[in-house]
XYZ file of C-alpha atoms in Angstrom:
785
model
C 103.790 2.491 61.117
C 101.638 3.768 58.257
C 102.656 7.076 56.704
C 100.013 9.775 57.159
C 98.501 10.846 53.836
C 95.170 11.966 52.466
C 92.672 9.164 52.043
C 88.911 8.618 52.133
C 87.119 6.362 54.588
C 83.863 4.930 53.215
C 81.210 2.629 54.640
C 77.745 1.500 53.603
C 74.906 0.973 56.049
C 71.597 -0.687 55.205
C 68.218 0.717 56.226
C 68.271 -1.422 59.385
C 71.490 0.215 60.566
C 73.741 -2.767 59.740
C 77.169 -2.173 58.201
C 77.335 -3.771 54.738
C 80.562 -2.268 53.392
C 83.890 -1.177 54.897
C 86.775 0.338 52.920
C 90.492 0.142 53.581
C 90.324 3.855 54.421
C 87.762 3.088 57.138
C 90.149 0.465 58.515
C 92.971 3.022 58.611
C 90.742 5.537 60.359
C 89.233 3.355 63.093
C 91.501 0.315 63.173
C 88.836 -2.355 62.543
C 89.177 -4.956 59.777
C 86.070 -5.357 57.626
C 85.476 -8.871 58.993
C 85.147 -7.394 62.482
C 82.460 -4.826 61.640
C 80.541 -5.849 58.500
C 77.243 -7.382 59.562
C 77.240 -5.550 62.905
C 75.136 -2.509 63.873
C 76.818 0.746 62.864
C 75.837 2.185 66.260
C 78.583 0.090 67.892
C 81.158 2.382 66.271
C 79.617 5.540 67.717
C 81.019 7.157 70.822
C 77.793 9.096 71.293
C 74.039 8.565 71.345
C 72.855 6.375 68.444
C 69.311 7.709 68.853
C 70.493 11.204 67.971
C 72.153 9.863 64.816
C 68.975 8.094 63.720
C 66.979 11.249 64.393
C 69.398 13.329 62.302
C 69.034 10.984 59.303
C 65.256 10.512 59.504
C 63.461 11.719 56.376
C 66.657 12.976 54.689
C 68.454 11.966 51.514
C 71.740 13.547 52.601
C 73.372 14.678 55.836
C 76.685 16.182 56.812
C 78.145 16.998 60.192
C 80.547 15.917 62.902
C 80.162 12.426 64.370
C 81.892 11.036 67.501
C 83.455 7.681 66.596
C 85.151 5.032 68.701
C 88.572 3.762 67.575
C 89.477 0.101 68.069
C 91.904 1.131 70.822
C 89.135 2.964 72.703
C 89.996 6.510 71.598
C 87.186 8.912 70.753
C 87.499 10.575 67.320
C 85.429 13.533 66.125
C 85.114 13.217 62.340
C 83.263 15.213 59.737
C 81.200 12.883 57.540
C 78.974 13.178 54.492
C 76.163 10.619 54.145
C 74.085 9.980 51.002
C 70.936 7.856 50.955
C 70.754 5.540 47.928
C 67.834 3.483 46.599
C 68.253 0.273 44.625
C 66.025 -1.011 41.845
C 64.070 -3.155 44.289
C 63.280 -0.069 46.374
C 65.657 -1.023 49.194
C 67.693 1.839 50.583
C 71.115 2.178 52.127
C 73.522 4.939 53.179
C 76.908 5.723 51.661
C 79.008 7.392 54.378
C 82.300 9.097 53.441
C 84.925 11.000 55.416
C 88.110 12.641 54.130
C 91.178 12.074 56.328
C 94.048 14.450 55.614
C 97.143 15.639 57.390
C 97.660 18.328 54.772
C 97.157 21.906 55.957
C 94.574 23.957 54.114
C 96.261 25.898 51.292
C 96.848 29.579 52.023
C 94.327 32.053 50.740
C 95.321 34.413 47.943
C 95.455 38.171 47.727
C 92.218 39.888 48.802
C 91.147 40.792 45.254
C 91.750 37.245 43.993
C 89.997 35.824 47.040
C 86.956 38.051 46.537
C 86.827 37.086 42.856
C 86.773 33.377 43.715
C 84.256 33.659 46.551
C 81.863 36.090 44.867
C 81.914 34.697 41.328
C 78.402 34.225 39.901
C 79.594 30.822 38.641
C 79.923 27.789 40.907
C 83.661 27.103 41.287
C 85.786 24.487 43.037
C 89.474 23.609 43.100
C 90.683 20.018 43.289
C 94.299 19.139 44.065
C 96.556 16.718 42.191
C 94.865 13.805 43.994
C 91.488 15.119 42.747
C 90.356 16.004 46.265
C 88.459 19.229 46.869
C 90.442 21.987 48.564
C 88.289 25.050 47.813
C 84.638 25.716 46.929
C 83.044 29.111 46.462
C 79.696 30.193 47.865
C 77.790 29.582 44.631
C 78.807 25.936 44.607
C 78.016 25.612 48.328
C 74.520 26.958 47.682
C 73.944 24.873 44.549
C 74.909 21.612 46.269
C 73.500 22.668 49.667
C 76.796 21.644 51.292
C 79.371 23.798 53.097
C 82.968 23.717 51.912
C 84.000 22.102 55.194
C 81.801 19.057 54.450
C 83.306 18.619 50.959
C 86.959 19.376 51.682
C 89.239 16.374 51.078
C 86.625 14.359 49.154
C 86.664 13.432 45.480
C 83.774 14.611 43.324
C 82.228 11.135 43.023
C 81.785 11.085 46.817
C 80.393 14.627 46.926
C 77.909 14.016 44.077
C 77.304 10.243 43.852
C 75.958 9.012 40.545
C 76.751 9.077 36.849
C 77.267 12.848 36.663
C 79.848 12.952 39.443
C 81.705 9.906 38.107
C 81.878 11.291 34.556
C 83.133 14.687 35.802
C 85.708 12.875 37.953
C 87.001 11.022 34.877
C 87.128 14.266 32.876
C 89.048 15.897 35.711
C 91.588 13.081 35.572
C 92.017 13.644 31.819
C 92.518 17.385 32.414
C 95.148 16.636 35.040
C 97.042 14.198 32.817
C 96.769 16.049 29.505
C 97.036 19.619 30.747
C 94.107 20.577 28.497
C 90.612 21.751 29.563
C 87.846 19.165 29.456
C 84.045 19.365 29.379
C 81.253 17.048 30.431
C 77.573 17.424 29.590
C 76.185 15.693 32.686
C 74.536 17.824 35.352
C 76.002 17.657 38.843
C 72.837 18.935 40.507
C 69.421 20.500 39.813
C 70.743 24.044 40.351
C 73.769 23.457 38.119
C 73.605 23.673 34.350
C 75.842 22.220 31.691
C 78.574 21.970 30.601
C 80.860 21.342 33.544
C 84.272 22.749 32.582
C 87.464 21.284 34.099
C 90.459 23.601 33.697
C 94.017 22.495 34.654
C 95.816 25.006 36.912
C 99.542 25.256 36.174
C 102.433 26.709 38.117
C 105.109 29.036 36.704
C 106.974 26.044 35.244
C 103.902 24.788 33.410
C 103.271 21.809 35.682
C 99.637 21.000 36.444
C 99.113 21.371 40.179
C 95.298 21.401 40.450
C 92.058 21.420 38.473
C 89.371 24.109 38.601
C 85.772 23.000 38.171
C 83.327 25.629 36.905
C 79.673 25.268 36.012
C 77.239 27.510 34.188
C 74.056 27.911 36.307
C 70.779 27.201 34.458
C 69.424 30.483 33.046
C 66.345 30.342 35.251
C 67.959 29.037 38.421
C 68.063 30.967 41.676
C 71.842 31.212 41.317
C 71.609 32.792 37.875
C 68.864 35.239 38.839
C 70.406 36.479 42.066
C 73.352 38.918 41.752
C 76.400 38.087 43.833
C 76.264 41.339 45.823
C 72.529 41.344 46.549
C 71.885 42.634 50.059
C 68.121 42.861 50.299
C 66.160 42.707 53.531
C 67.306 39.761 55.651
C 64.999 36.790 55.282
C 62.873 38.398 52.555
C 63.806 35.692 50.053
C 65.309 33.108 52.426
C 64.847 29.533 51.293
C 65.779 28.259 54.722
C 66.790 29.565 58.121
C 70.514 29.156 57.452
C 70.257 31.393 54.409
C 68.249 33.973 56.370
C 70.967 34.046 59.027
C 73.684 34.391 56.394
C 71.832 37.280 54.755
C 71.783 39.096 58.091
C 75.573 38.940 58.045
C 75.716 40.177 54.457
C 73.714 43.284 55.410
C 75.424 44.123 58.708
C 79.098 43.415 57.938
C 80.900 45.775 57.532
C 78.098 48.355 57.605
C 77.284 47.843 61.280
C 79.964 45.502 62.649
C 83.326 43.987 61.803
C 82.182 40.480 62.642
C 78.862 38.865 63.532
C 77.433 35.484 64.457
C 73.917 34.057 64.556
C 73.176 31.241 67.022
C 69.772 29.559 67.031
C 67.796 27.518 69.528
C 66.561 24.147 68.306
C 63.020 25.235 69.204
C 61.612 28.711 69.985
C 61.617 29.845 73.599
C 58.654 31.835 74.962
C 59.607 35.491 75.435
C 59.835 36.976 78.912
C 58.148 40.218 79.834
C 59.928 42.693 82.069
C 63.256 40.970 81.633
C 63.448 38.945 84.599
C 64.633 35.450 85.009
C 67.901 33.936 86.128
C 70.131 32.899 83.220
C 70.486 29.164 82.601
C 73.023 27.310 80.476
C 71.651 27.163 76.950
C 72.347 24.979 73.901
C 72.630 26.925 70.647
C 73.545 25.966 67.112
C 75.721 28.263 65.028
C 73.827 29.289 61.879
C 76.151 31.978 60.486
C 79.528 33.575 61.134
C 80.769 36.439 59.014
C 84.050 38.353 59.417
C 85.046 41.408 57.367
C 86.358 40.402 53.903
C 89.991 41.192 54.770
C 89.704 39.889 58.332
C 91.295 36.795 59.794
C 90.459 34.003 57.369
C 90.860 31.381 60.076
C 87.626 32.567 61.667
C 85.615 32.044 58.494
C 83.074 29.272 58.923
C 84.384 28.209 62.337
C 81.743 26.214 64.176
C 78.965 26.751 61.616
C 76.397 23.983 62.002
C 77.783 22.826 65.350
C 75.922 22.829 68.656
C 77.516 24.544 71.664
C 76.597 24.815 75.341
C 76.740 28.439 76.536
C 77.368 28.933 80.295
C 74.715 30.690 82.332
C 76.846 33.844 82.668
C 77.733 34.080 78.986
C 76.365 37.067 77.028
C 74.140 34.812 74.882
C 72.515 33.123 77.900
C 71.973 36.470 79.635
C 70.416 37.988 76.519
C 68.007 35.062 76.149
C 67.068 35.318 79.818
C 66.097 39.009 79.624
C 64.884 39.043 75.968
C 66.460 42.422 75.205
C 69.738 43.650 73.671
C 72.861 43.753 75.843
C 76.041 45.769 75.250
C 79.471 44.618 76.497
C 83.048 45.779 76.501
C 85.120 42.630 76.075
C 87.729 44.141 78.393
C 85.313 43.756 81.322
C 86.707 41.015 83.596
C 83.641 38.754 83.423
C 83.379 38.964 79.617
C 87.146 38.719 79.126
C 87.282 35.544 81.193
C 84.418 33.989 79.222
C 85.933 35.022 75.873
C 89.311 33.581 76.853
C 88.099 30.200 78.108
C 84.954 29.264 76.171
C 85.583 27.602 72.755
C 82.237 29.070 71.679
C 83.862 32.535 71.814
C 86.865 31.647 69.675
C 85.673 33.901 66.860
C 85.825 36.898 69.233
C 89.468 36.220 69.996
C 90.291 35.649 66.322
C 88.640 38.922 65.254
C 89.991 41.050 68.133
C 86.492 42.262 69.041
C 86.380 45.010 71.707
C 82.718 46.131 71.642
C 80.094 43.358 71.689
C 76.361 43.804 71.049
C 74.054 40.828 71.685
C 70.504 41.059 70.285
C 67.723 38.453 70.722
C 65.997 37.165 67.595
C 62.361 37.820 68.512
C 59.459 36.546 66.415
C 55.760 35.892 66.943
C 56.491 32.296 67.907
C 58.971 33.306 70.622
C 62.719 33.852 70.877
C 64.593 32.009 68.128
C 68.165 32.687 69.236
C 70.670 35.531 69.380
C 72.722 37.644 66.981
C 76.128 38.812 68.234
C 77.850 41.821 66.635
C 81.486 42.742 67.275
C 83.624 45.799 66.577
C 87.395 45.924 66.662
C 89.303 48.596 68.626
C 89.740 50.629 65.428
C 86.032 51.590 65.384
C 83.915 53.447 67.953
C 81.963 51.245 70.405
C 78.308 50.553 69.606
C 75.946 53.435 70.372
C 72.155 54.045 70.481
C 71.841 54.432 66.697
C 73.749 51.171 66.191
C 71.412 49.464 68.639
C 68.366 50.698 66.671
C 69.801 49.413 63.394
C 70.730 46.069 64.929
C 67.196 45.586 66.286
C 65.708 46.497 62.908
C 67.901 44.054 60.992
C 67.506 41.208 63.492
C 63.711 41.647 63.537
C 63.631 41.122 59.761
C 66.010 38.187 60.007
C 63.916 36.607 62.795
C 60.788 36.907 60.648
C 62.608 35.201 57.771
C 63.940 32.458 60.000
C 60.499 31.852 61.491
C 58.928 31.639 58.020
C 61.653 29.266 56.902
C 61.195 27.106 60.005
C 57.449 26.955 59.483
C 57.876 26.073 55.823
C 60.563 23.500 56.605
C 58.486 21.983 59.413
C 55.400 21.708 57.207
C 57.411 20.345 54.308
C 59.238 17.824 56.505
C 55.948 16.622 57.964
C 54.348 16.341 54.530
C 57.374 14.531 53.102
C 57.513 12.136 56.044
C 53.796 11.437 55.660
C 54.074 10.951 51.917
C 57.192 8.801 52.185
C 55.414 6.567 54.704
C 52.436 6.196 52.366
C 54.425 5.397 49.234
C 55.720 1.852 48.653
C 58.854 1.268 50.713
C 59.856 -1.691 48.527
C 58.527 -3.019 45.231
C 56.820 -6.412 45.642
C 58.349 -9.602 44.325
C 56.495 -10.828 41.221
C 57.330 -12.570 37.947
C 55.237 -10.644 35.432
C 57.223 -7.421 35.167
C 60.692 -6.042 35.731
C 60.077 -2.722 37.486
C 61.931 0.437 38.513
C 60.425 3.581 40.042
C 61.382 7.104 41.051
C 59.642 9.711 43.164
C 60.892 13.335 43.313
C 59.157 15.760 45.691
C 58.491 19.304 44.599
C 61.093 21.938 45.446
C 58.581 24.783 45.210
C 57.341 26.825 48.141
C 53.908 25.272 47.626
C 55.247 22.138 49.301
C 55.034 18.431 48.647
C 52.182 17.322 46.413
C 50.064 14.208 46.284
C 51.640 12.153 43.507
C 51.824 8.430 44.117
C 52.581 5.136 42.425
C 51.957 1.531 43.352
C 52.628 -2.011 42.182
C 49.975 -4.537 43.257
C 50.293 -8.307 42.654
C 46.952 -9.802 41.625
C 45.633 -13.315 41.204
C 46.655 -15.391 38.203
C 50.239 -13.994 38.237
C 48.913 -10.628 37.020
C 50.202 -7.276 38.266
C 48.477 -3.910 38.555
C 50.408 -0.664 37.986
C 49.001 2.552 39.409
C 50.076 6.174 39.090
C 48.017 9.065 40.471
C 48.227 12.795 41.087
C 46.178 14.501 43.808
C 45.665 18.211 43.175
C 47.140 20.612 45.693
C 50.200 20.501 47.929
C 51.055 20.004 51.557
C 49.876 17.688 54.291
C 46.271 17.559 53.071
C 47.290 16.471 49.604
C 49.550 13.782 51.084
C 46.795 12.562 53.408
C 44.289 12.434 50.542
C 46.815 10.548 48.456
C 47.146 7.987 51.237
C 43.390 7.467 51.411
C 43.095 7.038 47.649
C 46.069 4.685 47.467
C 44.526 2.536 50.197
C 41.214 2.530 48.325
C 42.901 1.458 45.082
C 44.648 -1.429 46.833
C 41.350 -2.519 48.419
C 39.468 -2.366 45.105
C 42.319 -4.129 43.293
C 42.252 -6.884 45.915
C 38.721 -7.828 44.847
C 39.902 -7.872 41.214
C 37.612 -5.190 39.859
C 38.084 -4.422 36.158
C 40.060 -1.247 35.503
C 37.115 0.927 34.436
C 34.935 -0.234 37.353
C 37.761 0.440 39.794
C 38.008 4.051 38.597
C 34.228 4.429 38.904
C 34.361 3.346 42.559
C 37.336 5.663 43.137
C 35.349 8.510 41.580
C 32.526 7.883 44.066
C 34.999 7.884 46.940
C 36.444 11.252 45.917
C 32.941 12.717 45.795
C 32.252 11.455 49.325
C 35.558 12.811 50.634
C 34.839 16.220 49.155
C 31.313 16.235 50.588
C 32.571 15.281 54.048
C 35.150 18.071 54.097
C 33.301 20.731 52.131
C 31.157 21.943 55.005
C 34.174 22.566 57.248
C 36.714 24.132 54.893
C 36.271 26.187 51.711
C 39.452 24.592 50.332
C 38.175 21.093 51.007
C 37.243 20.461 47.384
C 40.937 20.234 46.627
C 41.673 18.429 49.871
C 38.965 15.899 49.110
C 40.691 15.017 45.879
C 38.370 16.534 43.262
C 40.402 16.870 40.085
C 42.719 13.979 41.003
C 44.015 12.017 38.031
C 44.793 8.315 38.010
C 45.993 5.621 35.615
C 45.298 1.968 36.413
C 46.774 -0.812 34.271
C 46.789 -4.597 34.691
C 49.279 -6.824 32.876
C 48.707 -10.575 32.424
C 51.943 -12.488 31.635
C 49.964 -15.528 30.465
C 47.843 -13.802 27.817
C 50.483 -11.045 27.280
C 47.734 -8.447 27.392
C 47.567 -5.135 29.238
C 44.232 -3.630 30.258
C 44.335 0.062 31.158
C 41.932 2.865 32.045
C 42.680 6.446 33.036
C 40.918 9.297 34.763
C 42.303 12.487 33.243
C 45.865 11.187 33.566
C 48.598 11.314 30.879
C 48.635 8.116 28.796
C 51.375 5.544 29.358
C 54.263 5.418 26.909
C 55.039 2.106 25.214
C 58.387 1.037 23.739
C 58.165 -2.179 21.739
C 61.175 -4.500 21.371
C 61.913 -3.129 17.870
C 62.472 0.363 19.391
C 59.164 1.936 18.319
C 57.863 4.460 20.876
C 54.250 5.548 21.117
C 51.522 6.317 23.587
C 49.227 3.468 24.561
C 45.851 4.469 23.141
C 43.780 4.717 26.339
C 40.724 7.050 26.329
C 41.367 9.965 28.694
C 38.272 9.798 30.868
C 37.358 12.642 33.252
C 39.388 13.453 36.386
C 38.106 11.903 39.598
C 35.370 13.674 41.524
C 33.198 14.937 38.656
C 30.704 12.076 39.048
C 28.323 10.407 36.607
C 30.785 10.135 33.708
C 32.018 6.772 32.380
C 35.543 5.415 32.182
C 36.680 3.140 29.375
C 39.235 0.346 29.571
C 41.382 -0.710 26.603
C 42.945 -4.144 26.172
C 46.265 -4.284 24.269
C 48.516 -7.205 23.345
C 52.156 -6.521 24.259
C 55.172 -8.391 22.843
C 57.557 -9.879 25.357
C 60.134 -7.313 26.433
C 57.911 -4.287 25.847
C 58.592 -1.238 28.018
C 55.758 0.645 29.746
C 56.315 4.075 31.328
C 53.723 5.533 33.693
C 54.337 9.028 35.076
C 52.705 12.119 36.522
C 52.383 15.388 34.617
C 55.189 17.091 36.554
C 57.636 15.179 34.355
C 56.403 16.857 31.162
C 55.635 20.290 32.577
C 59.219 21.317 33.337
C 59.559 25.052 32.947
C 62.500 24.848 30.523
C 60.622 22.681 27.968
C 57.477 23.111 25.910
C 55.267 20.028 25.847
C 56.292 18.846 22.360
C 59.982 19.110 23.212
C 59.393 17.312 26.507
C 57.557 14.460 24.769
C 60.301 14.060 22.167
C 62.952 14.071 24.901
C 61.056 11.498 26.971
C 60.525 9.197 23.971
C 64.226 9.372 23.055
C 65.286 8.673 26.645
C 62.950 5.672 26.890
C 64.011 4.198 23.545
C 67.765 4.429 24.072
C 69.799 1.363 25.067
C 70.300 0.889 28.801
C 71.792 -1.741 31.063
C 68.808 -1.702 33.417
C 65.478 -0.031 34.099
C 67.212 1.935 36.858
C 69.383 3.500 34.168
C 66.278 4.238 32.079
C 64.673 6.090 34.997
C 67.845 8.068 35.647
C 68.201 8.986 31.974
C 64.595 10.161 31.671
C 64.888 12.390 34.736
C 68.309 13.705 33.754
C 67.207 14.627 30.243
C 63.918 16.237 31.250
C 64.922 18.021 34.457
C 67.417 20.830 34.447
C 66.456 21.972 37.945
C 64.613 20.837 41.022
C 61.045 20.054 39.939
C 58.290 22.611 40.433
C 55.782 19.792 40.909
C 56.049 16.296 42.317
C 57.139 13.631 39.858
C 56.336 9.935 40.012
C 57.843 7.666 37.357
C 57.155 3.936 37.052
C 58.917 1.938 34.321
C 58.097 -1.738 33.665
C 59.399 -4.304 31.162
C 57.020 -7.164 30.350
C 57.859 -10.795 30.902
C 55.885 -13.786 29.651
C 54.819 -17.039 31.295
C 55.242 -19.428 28.381
C 52.986 -22.352 27.571
C 55.214 -24.826 29.374
C 54.294 -23.056 32.637
C 50.522 -22.977 32.084
C 48.093 -25.902 31.748
C 44.310 -25.695 31.204
C 41.411 -28.061 30.603
C 37.707 -27.790 29.681
C 35.510 -29.771 32.130
C 32.015 -31.161 31.713
C 29.319 -30.272 34.247
C 28.943 -33.721 35.725
C 30.084 -35.256 39.056
C 32.397 -37.829 37.433
C 34.631 -35.051 36.077
C 36.063 -34.423 39.566
C 38.214 -37.567 39.504
C 39.306 -36.708 35.961
C 40.380 -33.223 37.127
C 42.449 -34.785 39.914
C 44.168 -37.001 37.354
C 44.926 -34.016 35.107
C 46.491 -32.240 38.053
C 48.542 -35.234 39.138
C 49.954 -35.762 35.634
C 50.805 -32.085 35.143
C 52.502 -31.689 38.502
C 54.543 -34.803 37.804
C 55.645 -33.277 34.484
C 56.694 -30.094 36.335
C 58.534 -32.084 38.984
C 56.170 -30.931 41.725
C 55.046 -34.292 43.045
C 55.259 -33.037 46.639
C 52.486 -30.526 45.891
C 50.187 -33.094 44.276
C 48.216 -34.204 47.359
C 47.379 -30.670 48.539
C 46.555 -29.448 45.035
C 44.293 -32.422 44.296
C 42.319 -31.750 47.475
C 41.775 -28.098 46.542
C 40.892 -28.933 42.930
C 38.358 -31.515 44.114
C 36.567 -28.988 46.309
C 36.626 -26.144 43.776
C 35.508 -28.286 40.822
C 32.742 -29.807 42.961
C 31.475 -26.321 43.852
C 31.564 -25.234 40.206
C 29.551 -28.306 39.135
C 27.063 -27.950 41.992
C 26.467 -24.181 41.966
C 27.941 -22.838 38.720
C 27.077 -22.878 35.035
C 29.054 -24.203 32.093
C 31.545 -23.766 30.592
C 33.834 -24.905 33.425
C 37.595 -24.560 33.014
C 40.542 -25.658 35.157
C 43.901 -23.885 34.891
C 47.245 -24.428 36.649
C 49.992 -21.784 36.580
C 53.530 -22.458 37.807
C 55.787 -19.416 38.136
C 58.820 -19.038 40.332
C 58.005 -20.594 43.722
C 54.216 -20.321 43.361
C 51.559 -22.708 42.119
C 48.145 -21.269 41.222
C 44.981 -23.272 40.727
C 41.992 -21.584 39.005
C 38.439 -22.784 38.338
C 36.216 -20.740 36.000
C 32.465 -21.070 35.507
C 29.865 -18.820 33.840
C 27.869 -18.117 37.016
C 28.135 -14.673 38.578
C 27.487 -15.861 42.147
C 30.328 -15.452 44.648
C 31.254 -18.460 46.802
C 31.768 -17.829 50.494
C 32.737 -19.850 53.533
C 30.047 -20.821 56.030
C 30.028 -22.617 59.359
C 28.976 -26.242 58.830
C 26.965 -27.943 61.564
C 28.060 -31.315 62.957
C 25.731 -33.427 60.816
C 25.881 -31.294 57.644
C 27.163 -33.168 54.585
C 28.594 -30.045 52.933
C 29.831 -26.566 53.747
C 33.431 -27.432 54.515
C 35.004 -27.208 51.042
C 36.075 -23.567 51.025
C 37.186 -23.815 54.653
C 39.514 -26.639 53.595
C 40.787 -24.582 50.631
C 41.456 -21.601 52.903
C 43.475 -23.785 55.255
C 45.553 -25.390 52.502
C 46.219 -22.306 50.311
C 48.467 -19.389 51.146
C 45.752 -17.118 49.782
C 42.592 -17.568 47.766
C 39.765 -15.488 46.342
C 37.304 -14.813 43.556
C 37.597 -12.499 40.571
C 34.638 -11.653 38.371
C 34.892 -11.495 34.604
C 32.481 -9.740 32.243
C 30.670 -13.067 32.202
C 31.243 -15.512 35.033
C 33.883 -15.750 37.714
C 37.154 -17.450 38.573
C 37.871 -18.956 41.994
C 41.605 -19.225 42.590
C 43.948 -20.610 45.225
C 47.669 -19.966 45.502
C 50.322 -22.118 47.156
C 53.912 -21.302 48.053
C 56.209 -24.080 46.897
C 59.015 -23.015 49.230
C 57.049 -24.314 52.213
C 56.789 -27.836 50.760
């Protein structure tokens, strides 16, 4: 039988819900070997509703809570888990799920003064035991990481804060433990945490290191640094979310009004009742806050926070919600005493010894949000009329804060879900560029903005890179971004030159603004006027990049010798001004050059001036890195010391080259006999490439396209074959500007079937216009041969 000890169970789940990783700790916890679960749906391990789990994770990058799991022997286990969403370089996402399993009792709390010092310190603090597992975290660290202590307890730092910062701090903590000397690390653990992170060994009376204390200096301008530890302003006045508003209600009322209090919220507001008159029903509430007196029973602290509970119809909370007015109870009354003794939901009342109970509904304009319960111990007088007045005053302010937070959160969640659905879910497969991208939504109260990026494969093995920034924030900005991104993809699909594409996009923005301007004074912003955009096309055959921009920051270029500069692209006006030209610039790029496209939020961080930000970005781009993912992470880490005030899109690409041995081209005369010669050229080249199986199909397409160029086009006529990866591209250029199109041939017509044949044989085909002339192209997939 295995000896019980502290360990961590970890699993990875892909975006389709399939288990892809299973640790030995997970085997110890649930009894399954990895071979029995990897490759199966994660939902098969749940003892509850899988739909609820998917709903809880939707649109989030992190989640923590209690999950019902099914052991191999059929037992049901309730486990606290912490889940982080991760994104790979290809854009694919997965979830890292961790759970600490420990038989060790929580260490006893210290003397009241020491306890208050730890909990109320203005610095984020945490204590890790000799196994480097978290045992204590103060409120500042909870707020900075947006995680309760209960969700972090028993986990190592690398599982609490995945990434380079957490791993480096974990290594420094190990050195502090082994050497007995304090250590520092310069990596940030989170946007609301500054640097350095200090790891101090904690020694017993004999000088042995028993634990390590982690402390972090908050950024000077962060919310944590600005807000004093004992601030007790109006509840909800500065609440960032409904949980914080509920906690602030406790900070104001305990111990001023009560010895202990709890806030329990409905998942959605309930319409208020007039006249107080309906029969109580069982109600589901979620604990948002629980606050005992500082020297009260520590075991009650945090009990049940974040958990959903079902309150019986005759419970005080259900009765209060039914009548929508405050209710006063003596817990010695038989009905209340029986409920308090039997219902787990009332455990905090038993732990605190509450005798007088006041239950107040949280009433807001949108309806009843939940209830606040205040308790007094026998050592204080029962609640009276003045106490009732104060409780109603405080809960009214808290309800207003919670309602504002819910509205903001709902709007932000909707905007983020909309924007996430409109941004690329994965980066397309292509051979021209190695690409990595990042998108960070704004953390400001203004809401999510309209930044976007895109990677669009074009004909001839070329790739278009797009970065744009719609002015404004919220759902409208996200919706406008979606319309513009769709327009760019449509215009890119017809292979418009970069400057012409921006001109068409400018016209579209003007039309959007005109359509919305009559209905809404703010529609100029919603329509996209003032939007900036950068459009660049890279050709791996010619090694040239063509770029144009509409008021957008220029792309940064790092050449293989380490030189960093801006690509000299004329600025152009922002979109929506109308009638002003855009200019495209063509630049030759050496193989292995690095291009960085970004939105202005990256350089407008509040703790940098623009020159400092540019120097920092250039240094981060030029430094050595194992991958483009590491480059993206380094740029964001160096430039951002906090959650961004504006959306940030970052697209980094390293150029590849299709060398001459992968490209073949011929000049053709404008005469009918050249068609057979073109077929011979193709046959010989495909044989040299070892693609004999593609010869018949390619010769047919070349025959039709060359015939059309001779019949309807103008010289010069050129044939080009491109072989890259599993794709074969055939291109025919002629100097005519006319666009070929398919037509329906009648039974006795001698022509009209050529392009129809090409369309049937090719995976995709099309026409792109040059400054002079056009190119008709057809692309085949070699994997299907």
